[in-house]
């Protein structure tokens, strides 16, 4: 598993950053905070995700 920042997760899933943030805020998507306080979402490495439809 890899820790993706919200922007990276948005690119991988094709969902906008704001939409992901709303899902996290609404409790529909789990996110943690990294050391500097940025939200991160755990998921597969980018290489594992390539070719997979979101």
Short mmCIF file of C-alpha atoms in Angstrom, two decimals:
data_model
loop_
_atom_site.label_atom_id
_atom_site.label_comp_id
_atom_site.label_asym_id
_atom_site.label_seq_id
_atom_site.Cartn_x
_atom_site.Cartn_y
_atom_site.Cartn_z
CA UNK A 1 0.00 0.00 0.00
CA UNK A 2 1.07 3.53 -0.72
CA UNK A 3 0.06 6.79 0.92
CA UNK A 4 -1.33 9.11 -1.77
CA UNK A 5 -1.93 12.79 -1.16
CA UNK A 6 -5.40 13.95 -2.16
CA UNK A 7 -4.17 15.34 -5.50
CA UNK A 8 -2.44 12.08 -6.42
CA UNK A 9 -5.54 10.07 -5.48
CA UNK A 10 -7.65 12.41 -7.62
CA UNK A 11 -5.46 11.80 -10.66
CA UNK A 12 -5.47 8.02 -10.12
CA UNK A 13 -9.23 7.82 -9.72
CA UNK A 14 -10.33 10.52 -12.14
CA UNK A 15 -12.26 12.26 -9.36
CA UNK A 16 -11.70 15.94 -8.57
CA UNK A 17 -9.69 17.04 -5.55
CA UNK A 18 -12.69 18.92 -4.12
CA UNK A 19 -14.94 15.88 -4.52
CA UNK A 20 -12.44 13.66 -2.70
CA UNK A 21 -12.12 16.22 0.07
CA UNK A 22 -15.90 16.31 0.48
CA UNK A 23 -16.01 12.51 0.65
CA UNK A 24 -13.34 12.52 3.35
CA UNK A 25 -15.11 15.29 5.28
CA UNK A 26 -18.42 13.44 4.97
CA UNK A 27 -16.94 10.19 6.29
CA UNK A 28 -17.44 8.27 3.03
CA UNK A 29 -13.69 7.94 2.40
CA UNK A 30 -11.00 7.31 5.00
CA UNK A 31 -7.97 9.58 5.05
CA UNK A 32 -5.16 10.07 7.52
CA UNK A 33 -2.78 12.97 8.09
CA UNK A 34 0.92 12.80 7.30
CA UNK A 35 3.55 14.47 9.45
CA UNK A 36 3.10 17.96 7.88
CA UNK A 37 -0.68 17.61 8.29
CA UNK A 38 -1.68 16.86 4.68
CA UNK A 39 -4.50 14.39 4.10
CA UNK A 40 -3.38 11.06 2.66
CA UNK A 41 -5.36 8.12 1.32
CA UNK A 42 -3.92 4.62 1.39
CA UNK A 43 -4.09 2.72 -1.87
CA UNK A 44 -2.08 0.67 -4.36
CA UNK A 45 1.13 1.97 -5.88
CA UNK A 46 0.74 3.86 -9.16
CA UNK A 47 2.26 0.97 -11.10
CA UNK A 48 -0.35 -1.39 -9.64
CA UNK A 49 -3.14 1.02 -10.64
CA UNK A 50 -2.15 1.56 -14.27
CA UNK A 51 -4.60 0.09 -16.71
CA UNK A 52 -7.32 -0.29 -14.10
CA UNK A 53 -10.50 1.66 -14.65
CA UNK A 54 -11.44 3.71 -11.56
#
